[in-house]
């Protein structure tokens, strides 16, 4: 998975397009105040991005953990229960014959458990690759939504015969992640637009400076502010 890059480069040069009247109407104190407000807004946006990245990572981790539990199923659960019982019996006896017998049984069980775990790990690695592949889709104003939906549909198809349980969990993960992304996008866009409007009222031209952020395997455009030059 791509590492989270939260480096936001912000240009703070005043616009060369300032007219004489704009400069006359805008005092140095006003300019300084607007620039400070822009810097604070960008800092707040960056904090919201950082928080959203952590939350998205937690959503993805919980999703993968739940899928792994479903993958383990009855076989692994029974093997773990049997191993637990044997370990308990082993701790309660000093009989060398019994100890040897239990240790052999434990070794055999652990071998089976390792084999089952290896199968599950391979499936989980494949699932993780599918999730990571979604990050290659970088939506631009919603134009890639259809492609993303198709990818998610293919992902759900790969979750073998336990599809109904898997689909419910996959759909919940998708809904939760969609909400997190939408909330972040809408909130930061409003913060950016409000600040741009306030700057314009003081004769300072600013604009959104789009930054690509990874959230739960998705690439999302978020918009800090820069002053035009």
CSV table of C-alpha atoms in Angstrom, one decimal:
chain,number,residue,atom,x,y,z
A,1,UNK,CA,0.0,0.0,0.0
A,2,UNK,CA,1.2,3.5,-0.7
A,3,UNK,CA,2.5,5.3,2.3
A,4,UNK,CA,0.4,8.2,3.5
A,5,UNK,CA,1.8,11.4,2.1
A,6,UNK,CA,0.4,14.4,4.0
A,7,UNK,CA,2.9,17.0,2.8
A,8,UNK,CA,1.0,20.0,1.7
A,9,UNK,CA,3.0,22.6,-0.1
A,10,UNK,CA,1.5,26.1,0.3
A,11,UNK,CA,2.6,29.1,-1.7
A,12,UNK,CA,2.3,32.4,0.2
A,13,UNK,CA,3.2,34.9,-2.5
A,14,UNK,CA,0.7,37.7,-3.1
A,15,UNK,CA,-0.9,37.7,-6.5
A,16,UNK,CA,0.8,39.7,-9.2
A,17,UNK,CA,-2.7,40.4,-10.6
A,18,UNK,CA,-3.5,42.9,-7.7
A,19,UNK,CA,-4.8,46.1,-9.2
A,20,UNK,CA,-3.7,49.5,-7.8
A,21,UNK,CA,-7.2,50.0,-6.3
A,22,UNK,CA,-7.1,46.6,-4.6
A,23,UNK,CA,-3.7,47.4,-3.1
A,24,UNK,CA,-4.9,50.8,-1.9
A,25,UNK,CA,-8.0,49.3,-0.3
A,26,UNK,CA,-6.0,46.6,1.4
A,27,UNK,CA,-3.8,47.6,4.2
A,28,UNK,CA,-0.6,45.7,5.2
A,29,UNK,CA,-2.4,44.7,8.4
A,30,UNK,CA,-5.3,43.3,6.5
A,31,UNK,CA,-3.0,41.3,4.2
A,32,UNK,CA,-1.1,39.9,7.2
A,33,UNK,CA,-4.4,39.0,8.8
A,34,UNK,CA,-5.7,37.2,5.7
A,35,UNK,CA,-2.4,35.4,5.2
A,36,UNK,CA,-2.5,34.2,8.8
A,37,UNK,CA,-6.1,33.0,8.4
A,38,UNK,CA,-5.1,31.1,5.2
A,39,UNK,CA,-2.2,29.4,7.1
A,40,UNK,CA,-4.5,28.5,10.0
A,41,UNK,CA,-7.1,27.1,7.6
A,42,UNK,CA,-4.5,25.0,5.8
A,43,UNK,CA,-3.2,23.7,9.2
A,44,UNK,CA,-6.8,22.8,10.2
A,45,UNK,CA,-7.3,21.0,6.9
A,46,UNK,CA,-4.1,19.1,7.3
A,47,UNK,CA,-5.1,18.0,10.8
A,48,UNK,CA,-8.5,16.8,9.4
A,49,UNK,CA,-6.7,14.9,6.7
A,50,UNK,CA,-4.3,13.2,9.2
A,51,UNK,CA,-7.3,12.3,11.4
A,52,UNK,CA,-9.2,10.8,8.4
A,53,UNK,CA,-6.1,8.8,7.4
A,54,UNK,CA,-5.9,7.2,10.8
A,55,UNK,CA,-9.7,6.5,10.9
A,56,UNK,CA,-9.5,5.0,7.3
A,57,UNK,CA,-6.6,2.7,8.3
A,58,UNK,CA,-8.6,1.6,11.4
A,59,UNK,CA,-11.7,0.8,9.2
A,60,UNK,CA,-9.5,-1.2,6.8
A,61,UNK,CA,-7.7,-3.1,9.6
A,62,UNK,CA,-11.1,-4.0,11.3
A,63,UNK,CA,-12.5,-5.1,7.9
A,64,UNK,CA,-9.6,-7.4,7.2
A,65,UNK,CA,-9.6,-8.8,10.7
A,66,UNK,CA,-13.3,-9.6,10.4
A,67,UNK,CA,-12.8,-11.3,7.0
A,68,UNK,CA,-10.0,-13.3,8.5
A,69,UNK,CA,-12.3,-14.5,11.3
A,70,UNK,CA,-14.8,-15.6,8.7
A,71,UNK,CA,-12.0,-17.3,6.7
A,72,UNK,CA,-10.8,-19.2,9.7
A,73,UNK,CA,-14.2,-20.8,10.2
A,74,UNK,CA,-14.9,-24.0,12.1
A,75,UNK,CA,-11.8,-25.9,11.1
A,76,UNK,CA,-9.3,-23.5,12.7
A,77,UNK,CA,-11.6,-22.9,15.7
A,78,UNK,CA,-11.8,-26.6,16.4
A,79,UNK,CA,-8.0,-27.1,15.9
A,80,UNK,CA,-7.3,-24.3,18.4
A,81,UNK,CA,-9.8,-25.7,20.9
A,82,UNK,CA,-8.2,-29.2,20.6
A,83,UNK,CA,-4.7,-27.7,21.0
A,84,UNK,CA,-5.9,-25.7,24.0
A,85,UNK,CA,-7.3,-28.8,25.7
A,86,UNK,CA,-4.1,-30.7,25.1
A,87,UNK,CA,-2.0,-27.9,26.5
A,88,UNK,CA,-4.2,-27.8,29.6
A,89,UNK,CA,-3.8,-31.6,30.0
A,90,UNK,CA,0.0,-31.3,29.6
A,91,UNK,CA,0.2,-28.7,32.4
A,92,UNK,CA,-1.7,-31.0,34.7
A,93,UNK,CA,0.4,-34.2,34.4
A,94,UNK,CA,3.9,-35.3,35.5
A,95,UNK,CA,3.6,-38.7,33.8
A,96,UNK,CA,6.4,-39.0,31.2
A,97,UNK,CA,4.4,-41.4,29.0
A,98,UNK,CA,1.4,-39.1,29.0
A,99,UNK,CA,3.6,-36.1,28.4
A,100,UNK,CA,5.2,-37.7,25.4
A,101,UNK,CA,1.8,-38.8,24.0
A,102,UNK,CA,0.3,-35.3,24.4
A,103,UNK,CA,3.4,-33.6,22.9
A,104,UNK,CA,3.1,-35.8,19.8
A,105,UNK,CA,-0.6,-35.0,19.5
A,106,UNK,CA,0.1,-31.3,19.9
A,107,UNK,CA,2.8,-31.4,17.2
A,108,UNK,CA,0.4,-33.0,14.8
A,109,UNK,CA,-2.3,-30.5,15.6
A,110,UNK,CA,0.0,-27.6,15.3
A,111,UNK,CA,1.1,-28.9,11.9
A,112,UNK,CA,-2.5,-28.9,10.8
A,113,UNK,CA,-3.1,-25.5,12.3
A,114,UNK,CA,-0.1,-24.1,10.5
A,115,UNK,CA,-1.3,-25.5,7.2
A,116,UNK,CA,-4.7,-24.0,7.6
A,117,UNK,CA,-3.3,-20.7,8.7
A,118,UNK,CA,-1.0,-20.6,5.6
A,119,UNK,CA,-4.0,-21.1,3.4
A,120,UNK,CA,-5.9,-18.3,5.2
A,121,UNK,CA,-2.8,-16.0,5.0
A,122,UNK,CA,-2.6,-16.6,1.2
A,123,UNK,CA,-6.3,-15.7,0.8
A,124,UNK,CA,-5.9,-12.6,3.0
A,125,UNK,CA,-2.8,-11.5,1.0
A,126,UNK,CA,-4.8,-11.9,-2.2
A,127,UNK,CA,-7.7,-9.9,-0.7
A,128,UNK,CA,-5.2,-7.2,0.5
A,129,UNK,CA,-3.8,-6.9,-3.0
A,130,UNK,CA,-7.3,-6.4,-4.3
A,131,UNK,CA,-7.9,-3.6,-1.8
A,132,UNK,CA,-4.6,-2.0,-2.5
A,133,UNK,CA,-5.3,-2.1,-6.2
A,134,UNK,CA,-8.3,0.2,-5.6
A,135,UNK,CA,-5.8,2.9,-4.7
A,136,UNK,CA,-4.8,3.0,-8.4
A,137,UNK,CA,-8.2,4.6,-9.0
A,138,UNK,CA,-7.9,8.3,-8.3
A,139,UNK,CA,-11.4,9.7,-8.8
A,140,UNK,CA,-11.6,13.1,-10.4
A,141,UNK,CA,-14.9,14.8,-9.6
A,142,UNK,CA,-16.7,11.5,-9.4
A,143,UNK,CA,-15.8,10.4,-13.0
A,144,UNK,CA,-14.2,7.2,-11.8
A,145,UNK,CA,-17.1,6.1,-9.5
A,146,UNK,CA,-18.2,3.5,-12.0
A,147,UNK,CA,-14.8,1.9,-12.2
A,148,UNK,CA,-14.5,1.9,-8.4
A,149,UNK,CA,-17.9,0.1,-8.2
A,150,UNK,CA,-16.8,-2.5,-10.7
A,151,UNK,CA,-13.6,-3.1,-8.8
A,152,UNK,CA,-15.6,-3.6,-5.6
A,153,UNK,CA,-18.0,-6.0,-7.3
A,154,UNK,CA,-15.1,-8.1,-8.6
A,155,UNK,CA,-13.6,-8.1,-5.1
A,156,UNK,CA,-16.8,-9.4,-3.6
A,157,UNK,CA,-17.0,-12.1,-6.2
A,158,UNK,CA,-13.6,-13.4,-5.1
A,159,UNK,CA,-14.7,-14.0,-1.5
A,160,UNK,CA,-15.6,-17.6,-2.2
A,161,UNK,CA,-18.8,-19.4,-1.1
A,162,UNK,CA,-19.3,-17.4,2.0
A,163,UNK,CA,-20.3,-14.5,-0.2
A,164,UNK,CA,-23.3,-13.4,1.7
A,165,UNK,CA,-21.4,-12.9,5.0
A,166,UNK,CA,-18.5,-11.4,3.1
A,167,UNK,CA,-20.6,-9.1,1.0
A,168,UNK,CA,-22.4,-7.7,4.1
A,169,UNK,CA,-19.0,-6.9,5.7
A,170,UNK,CA,-17.5,-5.6,2.5
A,171,UNK,CA,-20.5,-3.3,1.9
A,172,UNK,CA,-20.3,-2.0,5.4
A,173,UNK,CA,-16.6,-1.2,5.0
A,174,UNK,CA,-17.4,0.5,1.7
A,175,UNK,CA,-20.3,2.5,3.2
A,176,UNK,CA,-18.2,3.6,6.2
A,177,UNK,CA,-15.2,4.5,4.1
A,178,UNK,CA,-17.4,6.4,1.6
A,179,UNK,CA,-18.9,8.4,4.5
A,180,UNK,CA,-15.5,9.2,6.0
A,181,UNK,CA,-14.2,10.4,2.6
A,182,UNK,CA,-17.4,12.4,1.8
A,183,UNK,CA,-17.3,14.1,5.2
A,184,UNK,CA,-13.6,15.0,4.8
A,185,UNK,CA,-14.1,16.2,1.2
A,186,UNK,CA,-17.2,18.3,2.0
A,187,UNK,CA,-15.8,19.8,5.2
A,188,UNK,CA,-12.4,20.8,3.8
A,189,UNK,CA,-14.0,22.1,0.6
A,190,UNK,CA,-16.2,24.4,2.6
A,191,UNK,CA,-13.3,25.5,4.7
A,192,UNK,CA,-11.3,26.3,1.6
A,193,UNK,CA,-14.1,28.0,-0.2
A,194,UNK,CA,-15.0,30.2,2.8
A,195,UNK,CA,-11.4,31.2,3.2
A,196,UNK,CA,-11.0,32.0,-0.5
A,197,UNK,CA,-14.1,34.2,-0.4
A,198,UNK,CA,-12.8,36.1,2.7
A,199,UNK,CA,-9.5,36.6,1.0
A,200,UNK,CA,-11.2,37.9,-2.1
A,201,UNK,CA,-13.1,40.5,0.0
A,202,UNK,CA,-9.7,41.9,0.9
A,203,UNK,CA,-8.5,41.9,-2.7
A,204,UNK,CA,-6.3,38.8,-2.3
A,205,UNK,CA,-6.7,36.1,-4.9
A,206,UNK,CA,-6.4,32.6,-3.5
A,207,UNK,CA,-7.4,29.2,-4.9
A,208,UNK,CA,-7.7,25.6,-3.9
A,209,UNK,CA,-4.4,23.7,-4.3
A,210,UNK,CA,-5.6,20.1,-4.7
A,211,UNK,CA,-3.6,17.4,-2.8
A,212,UNK,CA,-3.9,13.6,-3.4
A,213,UNK,CA,-4.4,11.7,-0.2
A,214,UNK,CA,-4.8,7.9,0.4
A,215,UNK,CA,-7.7,6.8,2.6
A,216,UNK,CA,-8.3,3.2,3.1
A,217,UNK,CA,-6.9,2.2,-0.3
A,218,UNK,CA,-8.6,5.1,-2.1
A,219,UNK,CA,-6.9,8.1,-3.6
A,220,UNK,CA,-8.9,11.3,-2.9
A,221,UNK,CA,-8.3,14.9,-3.9
A,222,UNK,CA,-8.4,17.3,-0.9
A,223,UNK,CA,-8.0,21.1,-1.3
A,224,UNK,CA,-5.7,23.2,0.8
A,225,UNK,CA,-5.4,26.9,-0.2
A,226,UNK,CA,-2.7,28.7,-2.0
A,227,UNK,CA,-2.3,32.4,-2.8
A,228,UNK,CA,-2.1,33.0,-6.5
A,229,UNK,CA,1.0,34.5,-8.0
